[in-house]
Structures are given as C-alpha cells and as structure tokens.
C-alpha cells in the first residue's frame, strides 16, 4: 500500500481526504453483494456483510467454503467456466445466473496486479491472477424490465453515435452528449464537465429537467476531485452511486487472511465511495449519481456527470454498459474534433501568414520593419502590441513599451528553455520585468538565435470566473454535539470571482500560430543570409591550407566536403610544422553554419596556431584556447582534435575536446578507434585536460575526421563508426604494397600540385573512395578528414635510391 495514503481504519475528513485510499474502502454499496474468491480453487476469501439478503447465507458462514455454497452448484459451474476462459472476464460482463430461484447479474473482474517495489504492476501470470490470486464476483438482483442486454448495447447507442458524428463543433458535441446520455439513462440532470490544465472543472453542457436550475458555465475547483480520485477515473470508466443515503456493507474480513492486504476494489461496480463525496452530493440535494470518464491520450480530460434528485436510482447494468460505451465513443470523437479544429485553424493561419511572409522576403526592407508594417501581426494572435527584434534591428507596433521595457521583455523571453515563452500574468511570473512594463500583463514570445525574438503583448483584463460556490472556502463548519468539524460546502449558488493582474489566456492554437510564424521568420532570415553565405564560403576557403607541410618519412592527405547544397559549416583542418620539428595536426568543428561559424572557425584556427607555436603541448594549447573563447567569444562552442606527432618516433600526443576519436591504422591494415581520453568542447571545458598517447608504426596512419563524415540518417553513431573503421581497414589493406611516392593533398577545391597529387602510395589509402563509401551524400553537415601516414622504411629507401 502507498505510504502516502491513509490506513483503511483512519476516519476521513476534509483535512485528510486527499490521502483517502478510495480504491480499498473496505465496503460496498448494498444494492448487490460481493464475493472475493481464491483464483485457483474458487474458495471464498471475502464476502460483503449483506450476502444473507441476496444469497440466504451470512457472510461469515461463506468464508473458506466453496463457491457452490454461496450461489449453488449450477451457478458455480457457470462462473468457474467463465473464469477459466483465456479472455479478460470484464470484457464479457454481465453473466446472468439463477440463484435461489431468482435472476441475478454476475459482474466479474480480476483486481489490479499488486504493486511491486519498483512500481511495476507485473505482466503475464502476475496480471492474470490479480491481487494475490483473487477473482471477484459482484451480484446484483435483476428487478423490473431489462431495457438493454449486452448484445443490444450497440443498437441502443447507434443513434447517439450517429448524432455525435453529425456534430461538427465542440459545442455541438457537448450538447449532443448530454442530451443522448440523459435519454439513455433517465437521470434528472446530465452534465459534460471539462477540466483545464490544473484540473479545475467547467460545466460546458447539460441536459436537465425543466424545473432544475442551470449549471452550465459554473466552474469547480480541482480540490473537488482529489488526485487519487482522478487516477481511479482513468482506470475505471464508470461509477454509480444508486442511493446517496446508503449504509455501506463491510467486506468480511477486511484483510486477506493470506497476505494481510485489503481487497482492491478499483474495478468493482459496487465499490463504496468516500463519505466526504457522499456528503458533498447530499449538500447538493443529489440522491443518486453516475460518472463516466472522458479520456484523452489515457489521461482524464473530463467527465459525464449524471445526477438524480427524486430518490434512489439504479439503471440496469445493460444501460450502464451502453453509457460507458457512449463515453468511450465520445472520448474518441472529442479528441478527433479538437484535432480537426486545430488543423483547420492552422490552415487558416497559414493562409493569413502568406502575405506577411512574402513581405518579409523583400531584402530591400529590414526584416523587423517588414514584420511590423501591417497590423496583421497583432490580429494574428489578438495582441495589443508587439516587439520584434531581427538581425540587429528592433521595431514595435501597437501598445508597446519604450526601449528599456522592450529590452527587459526580450531578455526575459530569452531566458526560457527552448524557443517559446508564455505568461498571462507577468507580475506573478517575472515581477522584476513587470515593474519595468506595468502596462503589460501577458506575453507570448518566440525566440531565435542571436537574441532575435518576436514578443506579443496583452494588457491586463479584469475578468470574472463563475464558480459553483466559493472555491477558496469550500468547507463549512458543522456542530456535532460539543465539537465542530469541517464539512463540504452546502451552497452551490453562482459565486463570481474577479481576477486582476492577468491578460486573457493565450490558447494552444495561438501558441501553435506563433511557432508557425517563427518557422517562416527563420526561413526569411535564411534567404536574407545567402549573401552572407557567399562571404562565409570565401572566408572558409581562405582559412583552409592550400598545401600541407612536407615532413620526411610522412605523407599527409586531407579533404573537406561542404554540406548538401553547398552550405558552409564550421569544419576546418590544419597542419603545421612546429619550431621543435614536430608536426601539429588539427581537425575542428564549430557549432552552427554560415558566416558567423566561418568567422569563429577562422579565429579559433589562428588562435590555436599561435598557442601551439608558443607551447607544443596540446593540453596546454586547448586549455588556453578555451580561456580565449570564454573571454572573447562567450557562448561559442567548438569540438577539437589536436594531435602533435614526433616524426622520428611516430609518437603522438593528442587532446580530444568533445570530438570523435581518431582512427589508428597499423602496418597490417587493421583500423581501431582510440577512445581512451576526452574532455568537453572548447568554450565549456571543465577540469584538467588530459592528453592521450599513441604511436604510429611505419606503414601505419592516423585518421582525424569530423562527425559529418560518419553521420547517416537512420544509422546509429556506433554503427557508423564501425563502418568507417571497416572502410579504412579494407582500403588500407588493399593499398598495401603499392609503390609510388606519398602525396600531400589540400582542400577539396584547391588546385592540384600535379597529376599524382592524390594518388595512393606505399600502402596509402584512397581517401576519396573511403569518403564515398561512408559519407551520406544527403548530409546537412560538412565533413572533414585528414590522414597522417608514416611511410614504410623500405619505401623511403626505394625513393631515395
């Protein structure tokens, strides 16, 4: 049992009702009787204390005995056969039996599986046997006419379902549902009750007797239905209280004699309800009630609440089954209708945005000016004002604050996670910003990179909410003898609350509209940055080395491939001979694309070159570069792989800062990933940078690359790296023994030194073939690869001779 819930014997009042274990009440409503049986031999473990009236045998005389002793041999055989079937018994209720010469409806179920310590409810056998191997039989006497049978349920609700399908708005669906359920069940009042995101409820439709006061439009606080009650509504779709004034029939014994646990009545139709809820209904003058859950994506979305005022009322089980079926059909139809209306609104918005987007594509007009040139941007979201900042330009339209206020608003929007921020009460959510813009109550903002944003503003709207009684004082004091206790409120008259400091709420549709506009704005920014992209291409091309250094005994080859469509990214590579004679090789990747990424890349390349010339220790260079980025380019991030090679020994010291590991090729052609050390990307380095060490053998090579080489749609990174390793192994093995001199490549678009500039040599790898094999040609990221190969000693001898 959940430790947060009350023990079954603890009295329930308004102070602790939110902890009431309503799924194990220890009693039932007395309109029927209940038997809990051992699943293996159907002996009676529990019985409700009222069995004598229906079965003719007191509950305690049934305990430990066979099922036949309670219902007779014939009925027991029928029940045993049903329980032995492989299907879920709840799906085929009720089972009509003859007990003591009278017809009864037997309603069968298996209680929920016991909760495990890890929260799992179990599967397979655990779920099949239910709570400690228990099955439950509920028996209700069949009295009067049976207007519906199980097989006739569809016929009864077919007309209602057809009416639901003819409704083309949420309001029509609500009204149709209330009307059809009342006609089906005969309750005096049927309400459709919808929850908001905080589970406050509103009556959105009702069908009622003409003499009853209307409840449509009334709101009820979330505390009227505690969380454990909502959870129960999600598992058991229907609940009937046939007589609010009933006296509960206790379960005998309260605890299972084998496990010491109370009987779980989550799925029991006779389950006794909270005394607080009974008192709540009595204060409303309700004599019988029924609730049908409305679910959306498995969560409680609303309720169909049925009330009766003229005495006890027990719809037959067939009617209840039909009502439950109608509730499930309505749940599906409501979800579909909400989605239909959302899609239709999105299409209308898309059409309305077309003109605005077209204006934003005019590169002769600054983007912020284009977006605020027409009041359509205000009408789009029903806003009073808007602030737009785009590509360094800030404009306002409508009721908007001055420079200090708009800066404060945009700064607040920029602190949100993701690219969207929303509030209906700035004074509650950001009081320091509200102090700067006292005339603004609601803000909905979309943010882009670089501090660009669009923020729609709304003024305060003083509005009213009509509650069914005061939601802030739902309790009344009741004198009982010499004591006073709290009790649920009696008055459900319309109570109007005035709300200040807030704007009208932003709807989900408006949020979707804002996000759609963001996409168009980003696209407009992209078209406006094409000229910047050309500049970035020039900048990046000039930053890549035209020729790689010549190091005796070594051969270098490199390639750079832009992203699909020629989009410039932040990849770069570099190689230089250091003052001490060692060779430094670098591959890096700056986050982002375009001119900004290319500019950042150039700064990092030059900064790292200067640091390596001053101190060839790659760990020291990366640490210093991280400090430089933090001081001069805050927020920028890049991954790096820096390797310093001793040409004489083949020893390599390298640092991997957020980058993929290098591939080491041995003299025999095998390729391995060296994944022993790494640190976080430059700009976010934490702790001490530790270098890795390896040795390139004669005939072997070291391969440095960026993620654009291996990333492939639909393939995991692990698989892609394995494919890269295999490609290099095969290429290196195939090329072993070829005998032309080593080559040195430059950028993919750099001029060749001669016809043999990219030829393989002395086991050299056909780099173009490897790249063609592993790289996704549709990649939206650029790719870089550098091979640093140590020439075999015999090959060097052949060349020198």
Short mmCIF file of C-alpha atoms in Angstrom, two decimals, residues 14 30 108 140 190 217 247 271 306 312 319 362 372 377 397 504 513 518 536 561 661 743 764:
data_model
loop_
_atom_site.label_atom_id
_atom_site.label_comp_id
_atom_site.label_asym_id
_atom_site.label_seq_id
_atom_site.Cartn_x
_atom_site.Cartn_y
_atom_site.Cartn_z
CA UNK A 14 -11.72 17.45 4.89
CA UNK A 30 -25.59 -2.58 -0.68
CA UNK A 108 -16.76 -10.44 -12.83
CA UNK A 140 -26.98 -7.61 -8.50
CA UNK A 190 -26.59 15.07 -17.19
CA UNK A 217 -20.82 27.85 -17.15
CA UNK A 247 -25.31 2.36 4.55
CA UNK A 271 -17.23 -0.08 -4.62
CA UNK A 306 -25.29 12.30 -14.04
CA UNK A 312 -32.57 6.31 -5.36
CA UNK A 319 -27.86 0.68 -19.59
CA UNK A 362 11.87 41.59 -49.55
CA UNK A 372 5.64 45.31 -38.20
CA UNK A 377 0.84 40.52 -36.86
CA UNK A 397 3.73 48.09 -33.18
CA UNK A 504 -6.76 36.95 -21.49
CA UNK A 513 0.42 30.05 -34.67
CA UNK A 518 8.76 31.52 -36.10
CA UNK A 536 31.41 32.63 -45.50
CA UNK A 561 33.30 18.42 -48.22
CA UNK A 661 38.10 9.77 -31.52
CA UNK A 743 51.10 12.60 -51.76
CA UNK A 764 48.35 4.84 -48.70
#
